[in-house]
């Protein structure tokens, strides 16, 4: 099964649908994103679509509602969880400006202090 994300005019994901692989085959029986997009547009005329993948083998992350498609990076990027977090350009995922301690304890992010706080 293939998955396609519908994008609004600002490249924000509105929905993700599942499409049978047969609907994505070109005339040579090869899977084609453009054929899948055409199929999605036949169901929802006048819409914009990009293929997404659960295993992250395309566009870095599986698209979710509210995610942004970045055409420069060719990536789906989740909404920024905190103002201080930065985008990892290698993974296209957000990360804290300081790494979480790796001492076996549980932590939560505290945005006002921009630090990890132990959960007790």
Coordinates of N, CA and C in Angstrom, one line a residue, residues 2-102:
X2 N 0.4 2.2 -0.7 CA 1.1 3.5 -0.8 C 0.3 4.6 0.0
X3 N 1.0 5.6 0.5 CA 0.4 6.6 1.3 C 0.7 8.0 0.7
X4 N -0.3 8.8 0.6 CA -0.2 10.1 0.0 C -0.8 11.1 1.0
X5 N -0.1 12.3 1.0 CA -0.5 13.4 1.9 C -1.0 14.5 1.0
X6 N -2.2 15.0 1.4 CA -2.8 16.1 0.8 C -2.3 17.4 1.4
X7 N -1.9 18.3 0.6 CA -1.3 19.6 1.1 C -2.2 20.7 0.8
X8 N -2.2 21.7 1.7 CA -2.9 23.0 1.4 C -2.0 23.9 0.6
X9 N -2.4 25.1 0.4 CA -1.7 26.1 -0.4 C -0.3 26.5 0.3
X10 N -0.2 26.2 1.6 CA 1.0 26.5 2.3 C 1.9 25.3 2.6
X11 N 1.5 24.2 1.9 CA 2.2 22.9 2.0 C 2.1 22.3 3.4
X12 N 1.0 22.6 4.1 CA 0.6 21.9 5.3 C -0.2 20.7 5.0
X13 N 0.1 19.6 5.7 CA -0.7 18.3 5.5 C -2.1 18.4 6.1
X14 N -3.1 18.1 5.2 CA -4.5 18.2 5.6 C -5.0 16.8 5.9
X15 N -4.5 15.8 5.2 CA -4.9 14.4 5.4 C -3.9 13.5 4.8
X16 N -3.9 12.2 5.2 CA -3.0 11.2 4.6 C -4.0 10.0 4.2
X17 N -3.9 9.6 3.0 CA -4.7 8.5 2.6 C -3.9 7.3 2.1
X18 N -4.5 6.1 2.1 CA -3.8 4.9 1.7 C -4.4 4.6 0.3
X19 N -3.4 4.3 -0.6 CA -3.8 4.0 -2.0 C -3.2 2.6 -2.3
X20 N -4.0 1.7 -2.9 CA -3.5 0.4 -3.3 C -2.4 0.6 -4.3
X21 N -1.4 -0.2 -4.2 CA -0.2 -0.1 -5.1 C -0.6 -0.2 -6.6
X22 N -1.6 -0.9 -6.9 CA -2.1 -1.1 -8.3 C -2.5 0.3 -8.9
X23 N -2.9 1.2 -8.0 CA -3.3 2.6 -8.5 C -2.1 3.5 -8.8
X24 N -0.9 3.0 -8.5 CA 0.3 3.8 -8.7 C 1.2 3.2 -9.8
X25 N 0.7 2.2 -10.5 CA 1.6 1.6 -11.6 C 1.5 2.4 -12.9
X26 N 2.6 2.6 -13.5 CA 2.7 3.2 -14.8 C 2.4 2.2 -15.9
X27 N 2.5 2.6 -17.1 CA 2.3 1.7 -18.3 C 3.3 0.5 -18.3
X28 N 4.4 0.6 -17.6 CA 5.4 -0.5 -17.6 C 5.3 -1.3 -16.3
X29 N 4.2 -1.1 -15.5 CA 3.9 -1.8 -14.2 C 5.0 -1.4 -13.2
X30 N 5.6 -0.2 -13.3 CA 6.5 0.3 -12.2 C 5.7 1.3 -11.4
X31 N 6.0 1.2 -10.1 CA 5.3 2.2 -9.2 C 5.8 3.6 -9.5
X32 N 4.8 4.5 -9.6 CA 5.1 5.9 -9.9 C 4.4 6.8 -9.0
X33 N 5.1 7.8 -8.4 CA 4.5 8.7 -7.5 C 3.5 9.6 -8.4
X34 N 3.9 10.0 -9.6 CA 3.0 10.9 -10.4 C 1.7 10.2 -10.7
X35 N 1.8 8.8 -11.0 CA 0.5 8.1 -11.2 C -0.3 8.1 -10.0
X36 N 0.3 7.8 -8.8 CA -0.5 7.9 -7.6 C -1.1 9.2 -7.3
X37 N -0.3 10.3 -7.6 CA -0.9 11.6 -7.4 C -2.1 11.9 -8.3
X38 N -2.0 11.4 -9.5 CA -3.1 11.6 -10.5 C -4.3 10.8 -10.0
X39 N -4.1 9.7 -9.4 CA -5.2 8.9 -8.8 C -5.9 9.7 -7.7
X40 N -5.0 10.2 -6.8 CA -5.6 11.0 -5.7 C -6.3 12.2 -6.2
X41 N -5.8 12.9 -7.2 CA -6.5 14.0 -7.8 C -7.8 13.7 -8.5
X42 N -7.9 12.4 -8.9 CA -9.2 12.0 -9.5 C -10.2 11.8 -8.5
X43 N -9.8 11.5 -7.2 CA -10.7 11.3 -6.1 C -11.1 12.7 -5.5
X44 N -10.1 13.6 -5.5 CA -10.3 14.9 -4.9 C -9.7 15.9 -5.9
X45 N -10.6 16.3 -6.8 CA -10.1 17.3 -7.9 C -9.6 18.6 -7.3
X46 N -8.6 19.1 -7.9 CA -8.1 20.5 -7.6 C -7.2 20.4 -6.3
X47 N -6.7 19.3 -6.0 CA -5.9 19.1 -4.7 C -4.4 18.9 -5.1
X48 N -3.5 19.0 -4.1 CA -2.1 18.9 -4.2 C -1.7 17.7 -3.3
X49 N -0.8 16.8 -3.8 CA -0.5 15.6 -3.1 C 1.0 15.3 -3.2
X50 N 1.6 14.7 -2.1 CA 3.0 14.2 -2.1 C 2.9 12.8 -1.5
X51 N 3.7 11.9 -2.0 CA 3.8 10.5 -1.4 C 4.6 10.6 -0.1
X52 N 4.2 9.8 0.8 CA 4.9 9.7 2.1 C 5.1 8.2 2.4
X53 N 6.0 7.9 3.4 CA 6.3 6.5 3.6 C 6.5 6.3 5.1
X54 N 5.9 5.2 5.6 CA 6.0 4.8 7.0 C 7.4 4.6 7.4
X55 N 8.3 4.0 6.6 CA 9.6 3.6 7.0 C 10.6 4.8 6.7
X56 N 10.1 5.9 6.3 CA 11.0 7.1 6.2 C 12.0 7.0 5.0
X57 N 11.7 6.1 4.0 CA 12.7 6.0 2.9 C 12.5 7.0 1.9
X58 N 11.5 7.9 2.1 CA 11.3 9.1 1.3 C 10.9 10.2 2.1
X59 N 11.4 11.4 1.9 CA 11.0 12.6 2.5 C 11.1 12.6 4.1
X60 N 12.1 11.9 4.5 CA 12.6 11.8 5.9 C 11.6 11.3 6.9
X61 N 10.4 11.8 6.9 CA 9.4 11.5 8.0 C 8.1 11.2 7.3
X62 N 7.4 10.3 8.0 CA 6.0 10.0 7.6 C 5.1 11.2 7.8
X63 N 4.4 11.6 6.8 CA 3.6 12.8 7.0 C 2.4 12.6 8.0
X64 N 2.2 13.6 8.7 CA 1.0 13.6 9.6 C 0.2 14.9 9.5
X65 N -1.0 14.9 9.9 CA -1.8 16.1 9.8 C -1.1 17.2 10.5
X66 N -1.0 18.4 9.9 CA -0.3 19.5 10.5 C 1.2 19.6 10.2
X67 N 1.7 18.6 9.6 CA 3.1 18.6 9.2 C 3.3 19.5 8.0
X68 N 4.5 20.1 7.9 CA 4.8 21.0 6.8 C 5.6 20.2 5.7
X69 N 5.3 20.3 4.5 CA 6.1 19.8 3.4 C 7.1 20.9 3.0
X70 N 8.4 20.6 3.1 CA 9.4 21.6 2.7 C 10.0 21.2 1.4
X71 N 9.6 21.9 0.3 CA 10.1 21.5 -1.0 C 11.6 21.7 -1.2
X72 N 12.3 22.5 -0.4 CA 13.7 22.7 -0.5 C 14.4 21.4 0.0
X73 N 14.0 21.0 1.1 CA 14.6 19.8 1.7 C 13.9 18.5 1.2
X74 N 12.8 18.6 0.5 CA 12.0 17.5 0.1 C 11.7 16.6 1.3
X75 N 11.1 17.3 2.3 CA 10.9 16.6 3.6 C 9.6 17.0 4.2
X76 N 9.0 16.1 4.9 CA 7.8 16.4 5.8 C 8.4 16.7 7.2
X77 N 8.0 17.8 7.8 CA 8.6 18.2 9.0 C 7.4 18.5 10.0
X78 N 7.5 17.8 11.2 CA 6.5 18.0 12.2 C 6.4 19.4 12.7
X79 N 5.3 19.8 13.3 CA 5.2 21.1 13.9 C 6.3 21.3 15.0
X80 N 6.8 22.4 15.1 CA 7.9 22.7 16.1 C 7.3 22.6 17.5
X81 N 7.8 21.7 18.3 CA 7.2 21.4 19.6 C 7.4 22.6 20.7
X82 N 8.6 23.2 20.6 CA 8.9 24.3 21.5 C 9.7 25.4 20.7
X83 N 9.5 26.7 21.1 CA 10.2 27.7 20.3 C 11.7 27.6 20.3
X84 N 12.3 27.0 21.4 CA 13.7 27.0 21.5 C 14.3 25.8 20.7
X85 N 13.5 24.8 20.3 CA 14.1 23.7 19.6 C 14.6 24.0 18.2
X86 N 15.5 23.2 17.7 CA 16.2 23.5 16.4 C 16.0 22.3 15.5
X87 N 15.9 22.5 14.2 CA 15.7 21.5 13.3 C 17.1 20.8 13.0
X88 N 17.1 19.5 13.1 CA 18.3 18.7 12.7 C 18.2 18.5 11.2
X89 N 19.1 19.1 10.5 CA 19.1 19.1 9.0 C 19.4 17.7 8.4
X90 N 20.0 16.8 9.2 CA 20.2 15.5 8.7 C 19.0 14.6 8.8
X91 N 18.1 14.8 9.8 CA 17.0 13.9 10.0 C 15.7 14.7 9.8
X92 N 15.7 16.0 9.7 CA 14.5 16.9 9.6 C 13.6 16.6 10.7
X93 N 14.1 16.4 11.9 CA 13.4 16.3 13.1 C 13.8 17.4 14.1
X94 N 12.9 17.8 15.0 CA 13.2 18.8 16.0 C 14.0 18.2 17.1
X95 N 14.9 19.0 17.7 CA 15.6 18.6 18.9 C 15.8 19.7 19.9
X96 N 16.0 19.4 21.1 CA 16.2 20.4 22.2 C 17.6 21.0 21.9
X97 N 17.7 22.3 22.4 CA 19.0 22.9 22.2 C 20.1 22.3 23.1
X98 N 19.7 21.6 24.1 CA 20.7 20.8 24.9 C 20.2 19.4 25.0
X99 N 21.1 18.4 24.9 CA 20.7 17.0 24.9 C 20.1 16.6 26.3
X100 N 19.2 15.7 26.2 CA 18.6 15.1 27.4 C 19.7 14.3 28.2
X101 N 19.7 14.4 29.5 CA 20.7 13.6 30.2 C 20.5 12.1 30.0
X102 N 21.6 11.4 29.9 CA 21.5 10.0 29.6 C 22.0 9.2 30.9

